[in-house]
Amino acid sequence: MMAKKPNTVEALIVSLFAVIALPIILLTWLYETIGSTGFWFLMSFLGFGGMYYLFKKQNKQNPQSQSFVDWLNNGSNNSSSSQQQRTQTSNNDYFEELAIYTASSHVVYELSSDYGWNLSLLTFRQQEVLRSLQIIRESLNISAKTKKQDIAESRLSLAHQLYDEVCNNYSDVFKVDLLTRIKGIIDADLLNVHTEAYLNVANAHLDKALNAKRANTKAKYFGLAKEVLETGLSDPYSDKERIRELLAFNNRLEENI
């Protein structure tokens, strides 16, 4: 008669019982026998003894002068250093996300925890950069919409000032590719906003000219619109084609006064 083959499932169950259940039963019996104080004292003693054994084994293989306490501290410091490196990488990624969003967003939110920002993850200089980018974006948004020349000029001047500071004084805060992306976003908007600022102010003068009853009042505002647009043509950031188009329209209206 052939011998019956052992059941694989049964063998697995027995193995798991031996590996898991028996240590649990033994530890439970020990805990009930010597009490909680004695049990945890024994566990601490065994744990400390295990670490000391590893220290002696390591020093035997690679002799060095460090003490057991130094060995423990080095292990803790290495773990802490790795954690700090991971945290720094995560914080840099978070800063990059916020910097791009702040530079490109046409809706400016207050940089605070009330709007979901966690600025505690950032360095003080990173926070300064974000605040500058926020003011730049806010200034560009206002300049693109206002019909008042003094407001457009002052806001554009502020945007340029802070933009230069970010590029020249905070370049160490950015990775090279991030600063390049930020410059690309702001440079493109400067071209558009400089153009819109002149067009908006000129159109405000044109509206007054077209609504005026007297010829000399019409001539005054057509002249002001022309002056603004000609200034725009000398601006290195403006779209000359769009400005020339409105200037030609203004001149045609002025000729028909």
Coordinates of C-alpha atoms in Angstrom, one line a residue:
M1 CA 0.0 0.0 0.0
M2 CA 1.3 3.4 -1.0
A3 CA 2.0 6.0 1.8
K4 CA -0.4 8.9 2.0
K5 CA 1.1 12.2 0.8
P6 CA 1.1 14.9 3.5
N7 CA -1.5 17.6 3.0
T8 CA 0.2 20.8 2.0
V9 CA -2.5 23.0 3.6
E10 CA -2.3 21.2 6.9
A11 CA 1.5 21.6 6.9
L12 CA 1.2 25.3 6.2
I13 CA -1.3 25.7 9.1
V14 CA 1.0 23.9 11.5
S15 CA 4.0 26.0 10.4
L16 CA 2.1 29.2 10.9
F17 CA 0.9 28.1 14.3
A18 CA 4.5 27.3 15.3
V19 CA 5.8 30.7 14.0
I20 CA 3.0 32.9 15.3
A21 CA 0.9 31.3 17.9
L22 CA 3.5 29.6 20.0
P23 CA 5.5 32.9 20.7
I24 CA 2.3 34.6 21.6
I25 CA 1.3 31.9 24.0
L26 CA 4.8 31.9 25.5
L27 CA 4.8 35.7 25.9
T28 CA 1.3 35.7 27.4
W29 CA 2.3 33.0 29.9
L30 CA 5.4 35.0 30.8
Y31 CA 3.4 38.2 31.3
E32 CA 0.9 36.5 33.6
T33 CA 3.7 34.7 35.6
I34 CA 6.1 37.6 36.3
G35 CA 3.6 40.6 36.0
S36 CA 3.7 43.7 33.8
T37 CA 6.6 45.3 35.5
G38 CA 8.9 42.3 35.3
F39 CA 7.7 41.5 31.8
W40 CA 8.6 44.9 30.4
F41 CA 11.9 45.0 32.3
L42 CA 12.8 41.7 30.8
M43 CA 11.8 43.0 27.3
S44 CA 13.9 46.1 27.7
F45 CA 16.8 44.1 29.0
L46 CA 16.7 41.8 26.0
G47 CA 16.3 44.7 23.5
F48 CA 19.2 46.5 25.0
G49 CA 21.3 43.4 25.0
G50 CA 20.5 42.7 21.4
M51 CA 21.6 46.2 20.4
Y52 CA 24.8 45.8 22.4
Y53 CA 25.5 42.4 20.7
L54 CA 25.1 44.1 17.3
F55 CA 27.5 46.9 18.4
K56 CA 30.1 44.4 19.5
K57 CA 29.7 42.4 16.3
Q58 CA 30.0 45.5 14.1
N59 CA 33.1 46.7 16.0
K60 CA 34.7 43.3 15.7
Q61 CA 34.3 43.4 11.9
N62 CA 35.2 47.0 11.5
P63 CA 37.2 48.2 14.6
Q64 CA 36.7 51.9 15.5
S65 CA 37.0 54.0 18.6
Q66 CA 33.3 55.0 19.0
S67 CA 31.5 54.1 22.1
F68 CA 28.3 52.2 22.4
V69 CA 26.4 55.5 23.2
D70 CA 28.0 57.1 20.1
W71 CA 26.9 54.2 18.0
L72 CA 23.3 54.6 19.2
N73 CA 23.4 58.3 18.5
N74 CA 24.8 57.9 15.1
G75 CA 22.0 55.5 14.2
S76 CA 19.5 58.0 15.4
N77 CA 21.2 60.9 13.6
N78 CA 21.4 59.0 10.3
S79 CA 17.7 58.3 10.6
S80 CA 17.0 62.0 11.4
S81 CA 19.2 63.1 8.5
S82 CA 17.3 60.9 6.0
Q83 CA 14.0 62.2 7.3
Q84 CA 15.2 65.8 7.0
Q85 CA 16.3 65.2 3.4
R86 CA 12.9 63.7 2.5
T87 CA 11.2 66.6 4.2
Q88 CA 13.3 69.2 2.4
T89 CA 12.6 67.5 -1.0
S90 CA 8.9 67.6 -0.2
N91 CA 9.0 71.2 0.9
N92 CA 10.9 72.2 -2.3
D93 CA 8.2 70.5 -4.4
Y94 CA 5.5 72.4 -2.4
F95 CA 7.3 75.7 -2.9
E96 CA 7.6 75.1 -6.7
E97 CA 3.8 74.3 -6.9
L98 CA 2.9 77.5 -5.0
A99 CA 5.4 79.7 -6.9
I100 CA 4.1 78.7 -10.3
Y101 CA 0.5 79.0 -9.1
T102 CA 1.1 82.5 -7.6
A103 CA 2.9 83.8 -10.6
S104 CA 0.3 82.6 -13.2
S105 CA -3.0 82.9 -11.3
H106 CA -5.3 85.7 -12.4
V107 CA -7.2 85.3 -9.1
V108 CA -5.0 86.5 -6.2
Y109 CA -5.7 84.8 -2.8
E110 CA -4.3 85.8 0.5
L111 CA -1.3 83.7 1.4
S112 CA -2.6 82.3 4.6
S113 CA -3.8 79.0 6.1
D114 CA -7.4 80.3 5.6
Y115 CA -7.0 79.6 1.9
G116 CA -5.4 76.2 2.3
W117 CA -1.7 77.4 2.2
N118 CA 0.7 75.7 4.7
L119 CA 3.4 78.3 4.8
S120 CA 5.0 76.6 7.8
L121 CA 6.5 74.1 5.3
L122 CA 8.5 76.8 3.7
T123 CA 11.6 78.8 4.6
F124 CA 11.4 82.5 5.4
R125 CA 13.0 83.4 2.1
Q126 CA 10.6 81.2 0.2
Q127 CA 7.7 82.9 1.9
E128 CA 9.2 86.3 0.9
V129 CA 9.4 85.2 -2.7
L130 CA 5.8 84.1 -2.7
R131 CA 4.7 87.4 -1.3
S132 CA 6.6 89.3 -4.0
L133 CA 5.2 87.1 -6.7
Q134 CA 1.7 87.7 -5.3
I135 CA 2.2 91.5 -5.4
I136 CA 3.6 91.2 -8.9
R137 CA 0.5 89.2 -10.1
E138 CA -1.9 91.6 -8.3
S139 CA -0.2 94.6 -9.9
L140 CA -0.3 93.1 -13.3
N141 CA -4.0 92.2 -12.9
I142 CA -4.9 95.8 -11.8
S143 CA -2.8 97.4 -14.6
A144 CA -4.5 95.3 -17.2
K145 CA -7.9 96.5 -16.2
T146 CA -7.6 100.1 -15.0
K147 CA -8.4 103.1 -17.2
K148 CA -6.5 105.5 -15.0
Q149 CA -3.0 106.2 -16.4
D150 CA -1.4 107.0 -13.0
I151 CA -2.6 103.7 -11.4
A152 CA -1.4 101.7 -14.4
E153 CA 2.0 103.4 -14.3
S154 CA 2.5 103.0 -10.6
R155 CA 1.4 99.4 -10.5
L156 CA 3.6 98.4 -13.5
S157 CA 6.6 100.2 -11.9
L158 CA 6.0 98.2 -8.7
A159 CA 5.7 94.9 -10.6
H160 CA 9.0 95.6 -12.4
Q161 CA 10.8 96.5 -9.2
L162 CA 9.7 93.4 -7.4
Y163 CA 10.4 91.2 -10.5
D164 CA 13.9 92.5 -10.6
E165 CA 14.4 91.8 -6.9
V166 CA 13.1 88.2 -7.2
C167 CA 15.4 87.5 -10.1
N168 CA 18.5 89.2 -8.7
N169 CA 18.2 88.8 -4.9
Y170 CA 16.4 85.4 -4.6
S171 CA 17.9 83.3 -7.4
D172 CA 19.3 81.0 -4.7
V173 CA 15.7 80.1 -3.6
F174 CA 14.8 78.7 -7.0
K175 CA 16.0 75.7 -9.0
V176 CA 17.2 76.9 -12.4
D177 CA 14.4 75.4 -14.3
L178 CA 11.8 76.8 -11.9
L179 CA 13.2 80.3 -12.2
T180 CA 13.1 80.0 -16.0
R181 CA 9.4 78.9 -15.9
I182 CA 8.6 81.9 -13.6
K183 CA 10.4 84.3 -15.9
G184 CA 8.5 82.9 -18.9
I185 CA 5.1 83.4 -17.2
I186 CA 5.8 86.9 -16.0
D187 CA 7.6 88.1 -19.2
A188 CA 4.6 87.0 -21.3
D189 CA 2.2 88.8 -19.1
L190 CA 4.3 91.9 -19.0
L191 CA 4.0 92.1 -22.8
N192 CA 0.2 91.8 -22.6
V193 CA -0.3 94.0 -19.6
H194 CA 1.9 96.9 -20.9
T195 CA -0.2 96.8 -24.1
E196 CA -3.6 96.6 -22.3
A197 CA -2.6 99.5 -20.0
Y198 CA -2.1 101.9 -22.9
L199 CA -5.2 100.6 -24.8
N200 CA -7.4 100.9 -21.7
V201 CA -6.4 104.5 -20.9
A202 CA -6.6 105.5 -24.6
N203 CA -10.0 104.0 -24.9
A204 CA -11.2 105.9 -21.8
H205 CA -10.1 109.1 -23.6
L206 CA -11.8 108.0 -26.8
D207 CA -15.1 107.4 -25.0
K208 CA -15.0 110.9 -23.6
A209 CA -14.2 112.3 -27.0
L210 CA -17.1 110.5 -28.7
N211 CA -19.6 111.6 -25.9
A212 CA -18.5 115.2 -25.9
K213 CA -20.7 117.8 -27.5
R214 CA -18.2 120.5 -28.2
A215 CA -15.5 120.2 -30.9
N216 CA -12.7 121.6 -28.7
T217 CA -13.6 119.0 -26.0
K218 CA -13.5 116.2 -28.6
A219 CA -10.1 117.4 -29.8
K220 CA -8.8 117.5 -26.3
Y221 CA -9.6 113.9 -25.6
F222 CA -8.5 112.7 -29.1
G223 CA -5.2 114.4 -28.4
L224 CA -4.9 112.7 -25.0
A225 CA -5.6 109.3 -26.5
K226 CA -3.0 110.0 -29.2
E227 CA -0.4 111.0 -26.6
V228 CA -1.0 107.8 -24.6
L229 CA -0.7 105.6 -27.7
E230 CA 2.4 107.2 -28.9
T231 CA 4.0 106.7 -25.5
G232 CA 3.0 103.0 -25.8
L233 CA 4.8 102.7 -29.1
S234 CA 8.1 103.6 -27.4
D235 CA 7.5 101.1 -24.6
P236 CA 9.8 98.1 -25.2
Y237 CA 7.3 95.7 -23.6
S238 CA 4.2 96.7 -25.6
D239 CA 2.6 95.0 -28.7
K240 CA 3.2 97.8 -31.3
E241 CA 0.8 96.3 -33.8
R242 CA -2.2 96.5 -31.5
I243 CA -1.3 100.1 -30.4
R244 CA -0.8 101.3 -34.0
E245 CA -4.2 99.8 -34.9
L246 CA -6.0 101.9 -32.2
L247 CA -3.9 105.0 -33.0
A248 CA -5.0 104.8 -36.7
F249 CA -8.6 104.6 -35.6
N250 CA -8.2 107.6 -33.2
N251 CA -6.6 109.6 -36.0
R252 CA -9.4 108.9 -38.4
L253 CA -12.0 110.0 -35.8
E254 CA -10.0 113.2 -35.0
E255 CA -9.9 114.2 -38.7
N256 CA -13.7 114.1 -38.8
I257 CA -14.3 116.5 -35.9

